[in-house]
mmCIF file of C-alpha atoms in Angstrom:
data_model
loop_
_atom_site.group_PDB
_atom_site.id
_atom_site.type_symbol
_atom_site.label_atom_id
_atom_site.label_comp_id
_atom_site.label_asym_id
_atom_site.label_seq_id
_atom_site.Cartn_x
_atom_site.Cartn_y
_atom_site.Cartn_z
ATOM 1 C CA MET A 17 0.361 -0.049 -0.353
ATOM 2 C CA ASN A 18 2.875 2.661 -0.556
ATOM 3 C CA GLY A 19 3.038 3.172 -3.254
ATOM 4 C CA LEU A 20 -0.925 3.739 -3.574
ATOM 5 C CA GLN A 21 -0.428 5.958 -0.094
ATOM 6 C CA TYR A 22 2.364 7.734 -2.616
ATOM 7 C CA ALA A 23 0.486 8.135 -5.299
ATOM 8 C CA LEU A 24 -2.421 9.418 -3.183
ATOM 9 C CA ASP A 25 -0.548 11.682 -1.329
ATOM 10 C CA LEU A 26 1.648 12.896 -4.330
ATOM 11 C CA ILE A 27 -2.516 13.415 -5.851
ATOM 12 C CA ASP A 28 -3.762 15.140 -2.841
ATOM 13 C CA ARG A 29 -0.183 17.729 -2.808
ATOM 14 C CA SER A 30 -1.440 18.910 -6.349
ATOM 15 C CA PHE A 31 -4.885 19.442 -6.441
ATOM 16 C CA SER A 32 -3.808 21.361 -2.239
ATOM 17 C CA ASN A 33 -1.766 24.083 -4.336
ATOM 18 C CA GLY A 34 -4.156 24.742 -7.513
ATOM 19 C CA ILE A 35 -6.989 24.661 -5.026
ATOM 20 C CA SER A 36 -5.370 26.562 -2.377
ATOM 21 C CA ARG A 37 -5.093 29.311 -5.082
ATOM 22 C CA ALA A 38 -8.624 28.844 -6.839
ATOM 23 C CA ARG A 39 -9.917 30.377 -3.471
ATOM 24 C CA ASN A 40 -7.281 32.859 -2.615
ATOM 25 C CA GLU A 41 -8.637 33.495 -7.142
ATOM 26 C CA THR A 42 -11.921 33.808 -5.568
ATOM 27 C CA ARG A 43 -11.761 35.517 -2.537
ATOM 28 C CA GLY A 44 -9.564 37.534 -4.920
ATOM 29 C CA LEU A 45 -12.572 38.260 -7.045
ATOM 30 C CA ASP A 46 -15.545 38.446 -5.127
ATOM 31 C CA ASN A 47 -13.530 42.118 -3.066
ATOM 32 C CA ALA A 48 -13.148 43.112 -6.825
ATOM 33 C CA VAL A 49 -17.142 42.264 -6.995
ATOM 34 C CA ASN A 50 -18.462 44.007 -3.424
ATOM 35 C CA THR A 51 -15.954 46.681 -4.462
ATOM 36 C CA ALA A 52 -18.393 46.851 -7.504
ATOM 37 C CA ASN A 53 -21.639 46.948 -5.882
ATOM 38 C CA SER A 54 -19.667 49.312 -3.584
ATOM 39 C CA GLY A 55 -19.220 51.700 -6.154
ATOM 40 C CA ILE A 56 -23.033 51.026 -8.140
ATOM 41 C CA GLY A 57 -23.756 51.973 -5.097
ATOM 42 C CA ARG A 58 -23.000 54.803 -4.284
ATOM 43 C CA LEU A 59 -22.976 55.726 -8.734
ATOM 44 C CA ARG A 60 -27.006 54.998 -7.679
ATOM 45 C CA ASN A 61 -27.418 57.152 -4.884
ATOM 46 C CA THR A 62 -25.254 60.126 -6.486
ATOM 47 C CA GLY A 63 -27.905 59.767 -9.532
ATOM 48 C CA GLN A 64 -31.422 59.802 -6.799
ATOM 49 C CA SER A 65 -30.075 63.048 -5.332
ATOM 50 C CA THR A 66 -28.792 64.802 -8.138
ATOM 51 C CA PHE A 67 -32.591 63.607 -10.006
ATOM 52 C CA SER A 68 -34.260 64.623 -7.087
ATOM 53 C CA SER A 69 -32.341 67.726 -6.900
ATOM 54 C CA LEU A 70 -32.495 68.077 -10.881
ATOM 55 C CA ALA A 71 -36.617 68.106 -9.871
ATOM 56 C CA GLN A 72 -36.731 70.360 -6.481
ATOM 57 C CA TYR A 73 -35.287 72.975 -9.383
ATOM 58 C CA ALA A 74 -37.386 72.584 -12.405
ATOM 59 C CA ARG A 75 -40.985 72.888 -9.359
ATOM 60 C CA THR A 76 -39.762 76.655 -8.428
ATOM 61 C CA ALA A 77 -38.575 76.942 -11.979
ATOM 62 C CA GLY A 78 -42.770 75.950 -12.544
ATOM 63 C CA ILE A 79 -44.224 77.668 -10.160
ATOM 64 C CA ALA A 80 -42.222 80.591 -11.095
ATOM 65 C CA ILE A 81 -42.885 80.486 -14.568
ATOM 66 C CA LEU A 82 -47.008 79.695 -13.507
ATOM 67 C CA ALA A 83 -46.220 83.308 -11.071
ATOM 68 C CA ALA A 84 -45.243 85.738 -13.698
ATOM 69 C CA LEU A 85 -48.184 83.582 -16.085
ATOM 70 C CA SER A 86 -50.921 84.720 -13.546
ATOM 71 C CA VAL A 87 -49.574 88.082 -13.459
ATOM 72 C CA GLY A 88 -49.472 88.981 -16.609
ATOM 73 C CA ALA A 89 -52.411 87.061 -17.394
ATOM 74 C CA LEU A 90 -54.684 88.988 -14.397
ATOM 75 C CA THR A 91 -53.249 92.171 -16.173
ATOM 76 C CA SER A 92 -54.066 91.501 -19.231
ATOM 77 C CA PHE A 93 -57.103 90.467 -17.586
ATOM 78 C CA GLY A 94 -58.161 93.451 -15.302
ATOM 79 C CA LYS A 95 -57.298 95.751 -19.488
ATOM 80 C CA GLU A 96 -59.359 94.540 -21.229
ATOM 81 C CA ILE A 97 -62.085 95.077 -18.285
ATOM 82 C CA THR A 98 -60.904 98.071 -18.113
ATOM 83 C CA GLY A 99 -62.010 98.766 -22.441
ATOM 84 C CA ILE A 100 -64.189 97.488 -22.538
ATOM 85 C CA THR A 101 -65.412 98.941 -18.872
ATOM 86 C CA SER A 102 -64.925 102.332 -20.719
ATOM 87 C CA LYS A 103 -66.829 100.967 -24.585
ATOM 88 C CA PHE A 104 -69.889 100.899 -22.381
ATOM 89 C CA GLU A 105 -69.867 104.145 -20.130
ATOM 90 C CA GLY A 106 -68.812 106.184 -23.310
ATOM 91 C CA MET A 107 -72.149 103.866 -25.346
ATOM 92 C CA GLU A 108 -74.647 104.356 -21.953
ATOM 93 C CA ASN A 109 -72.740 108.239 -22.285
ATOM 94 C CA ALA A 110 -74.401 109.095 -24.936
ATOM 95 C CA ILE A 111 -77.708 107.306 -25.338
ATOM 96 C CA VAL A 112 -78.452 108.996 -22.265
ATOM 97 C CA PHE A 113 -77.146 112.579 -24.003
ATOM 98 C CA ALA A 114 -79.555 111.493 -26.886
ATOM 99 C CA SER A 115 -82.847 111.042 -25.019
ATOM 100 C CA GLY A 116 -82.323 114.079 -22.787
ATOM 101 C CA GLN A 117 -84.240 113.748 -19.778
ATOM 102 C CA GLN A 118 -85.351 109.205 -20.924
ATOM 103 C CA GLY A 119 -81.763 108.771 -20.633
ATOM 104 C CA ALA A 120 -82.458 106.772 -17.249
ATOM 105 C CA LYS A 121 -85.476 104.997 -18.578
ATOM 106 C CA ASN A 122 -83.991 104.496 -21.945
ATOM 107 C CA MET A 123 -80.891 103.247 -20.091
ATOM 108 C CA ALA A 124 -83.476 100.587 -17.805
ATOM 109 C CA PHE A 125 -85.597 99.621 -20.718
ATOM 110 C CA LEU A 126 -83.235 98.916 -23.116
ATOM 111 C CA ASP A 127 -80.725 96.164 -20.109
ATOM 112 C CA THR A 128 -84.670 94.996 -20.102
ATOM 113 C CA THR A 129 -84.706 93.961 -23.011
ATOM 114 C CA ILE A 130 -82.171 92.624 -24.187
ATOM 115 C CA LYS A 131 -81.993 90.427 -20.776
ATOM 116 C CA ASP A 132 -85.588 89.230 -22.690
ATOM 117 C CA LEU A 133 -84.990 88.655 -26.605
ATOM 118 C CA ASN A 134 -81.653 86.883 -25.115
ATOM 119 C CA LEU A 135 -79.580 90.057 -27.896
ATOM 120 C CA ASN A 136 -76.346 90.863 -28.209
ATOM 121 C CA MET A 137 -75.052 93.711 -25.414
ATOM 122 C CA GLU A 138 -72.364 94.971 -27.614
ATOM 123 C CA SER A 139 -74.523 95.438 -30.547
ATOM 124 C CA SER A 140 -77.462 96.157 -28.815
ATOM 125 C CA TYR A 141 -76.001 99.426 -27.185
ATOM 126 C CA LYS A 142 -74.415 100.725 -30.291
ATOM 127 C CA GLY A 143 -77.183 99.851 -32.043
ATOM 128 C CA PHE A 144 -79.860 101.850 -29.665
ATOM 129 C CA GLN A 145 -77.189 104.140 -28.926
ATOM 130 C CA THR A 146 -77.021 104.636 -33.243
ATOM 131 C CA LEU A 147 -81.272 104.782 -33.235
ATOM 132 C CA THR A 148 -81.649 106.983 -30.491
ATOM 133 C CA GLY A 149 -79.326 109.442 -31.858
ATOM 134 C CA SER A 150 -80.278 109.608 -34.971
ATOM 135 C CA LEU A 151 -83.985 110.053 -33.919
ATOM 136 C CA LYS A 152 -83.790 112.296 -32.268
ATOM 137 C CA GLY A 153 -85.850 116.322 -31.877
ATOM 138 C CA THR A 154 -88.407 113.968 -34.797
ATOM 139 C CA ALA A 155 -91.941 112.718 -34.009
ATOM 140 C CA LEU A 156 -90.135 109.381 -32.716
ATOM 141 C CA GLU A 157 -87.842 110.241 -30.280
ATOM 142 C CA GLY A 158 -88.443 108.809 -27.032
ATOM 143 C CA GLN A 159 -91.151 106.063 -26.463
ATOM 144 C CA ALA A 160 -91.758 105.756 -30.252
ATOM 145 C CA THR A 161 -87.231 104.412 -30.683
ATOM 146 C CA ARG A 162 -88.110 102.456 -27.927
ATOM 147 C CA ASP A 163 -91.097 100.992 -29.883
ATOM 148 C CA ILE A 164 -89.134 100.001 -32.392
ATOM 149 C CA PHE A 165 -86.042 99.097 -31.078
ATOM 150 C CA GLU A 166 -87.933 96.191 -28.922
ATOM 151 C CA ALA A 167 -89.387 95.463 -32.696
ATOM 152 C CA VAL A 168 -85.641 94.789 -34.726
ATOM 153 C CA GLY A 169 -85.243 93.138 -31.171
ATOM 154 C CA ILE A 170 -87.787 90.605 -32.069
ATOM 155 C CA ALA A 171 -86.910 90.663 -36.009
ATOM 156 C CA ALA A 172 -83.564 89.184 -35.575
ATOM 157 C CA SER A 173 -84.251 87.196 -31.903
ATOM 158 C CA VAL A 174 -86.934 84.835 -34.404
ATOM 159 C CA MET A 175 -84.311 85.180 -37.249
ATOM 160 C CA ASN A 176 -81.492 84.419 -34.884
ATOM 161 C CA LEU A 177 -79.920 87.874 -37.056
ATOM 162 C CA SER A 178 -75.586 87.316 -35.541
ATOM 163 C CA ALA A 179 -74.961 91.059 -33.877
ATOM 164 C CA GLU A 180 -72.946 92.193 -36.629
ATOM 165 C CA GLN A 181 -76.648 91.891 -38.667
ATOM 166 C CA SER A 182 -78.543 92.906 -35.797
ATOM 167 C CA GLU A 183 -76.264 95.833 -35.590
ATOM 168 C CA GLY A 184 -76.464 96.420 -39.598
ATOM 169 C CA ALA A 185 -80.492 96.740 -38.916
ATOM 170 C CA PHE A 186 -80.016 99.568 -37.028
ATOM 171 C CA LEU A 187 -77.804 101.722 -39.068
ATOM 172 C CA ALA A 188 -80.089 100.987 -42.209
ATOM 173 C CA LEU A 189 -83.086 102.375 -39.567
ATOM 174 C CA SER A 190 -80.388 105.039 -38.135
ATOM 175 C CA GLN A 191 -79.723 106.140 -42.029
#
């Protein structure tokens, strides 16, 4: 058995060195993998942190842009309201002036008729202003002017005329 024992010892010594080397290299490979995983983890954390910072900057910038647009929109809306109010005040002043003592009565009639007949407010104001101005000092001043306006308003409503068409009808009558 000496020969067999010698062969086994020889095999054991041959493999023993290889196995030890394999173990050492496996440990080195494990260390390299752990180092790589650690680096990937740091990189992921840095990426998440950077992305969170970018997202926060984007939110802040979005809020600032929204605020700027809102202020611009409010300013524009305010200017538009002021312009429309000024236009209607001008038309109302012209109606009251042309109507003389019946100014308040004509304005109340005009507002009621616009609501009752569902007429366009701007074209109705313009039409009544034109009609009142052109019939001032004639036999058709006063109640007759209101009757004419109401008749044209009813016709415009029944015929489903546009605001421009209604305004054109009042202009034609006033001429």
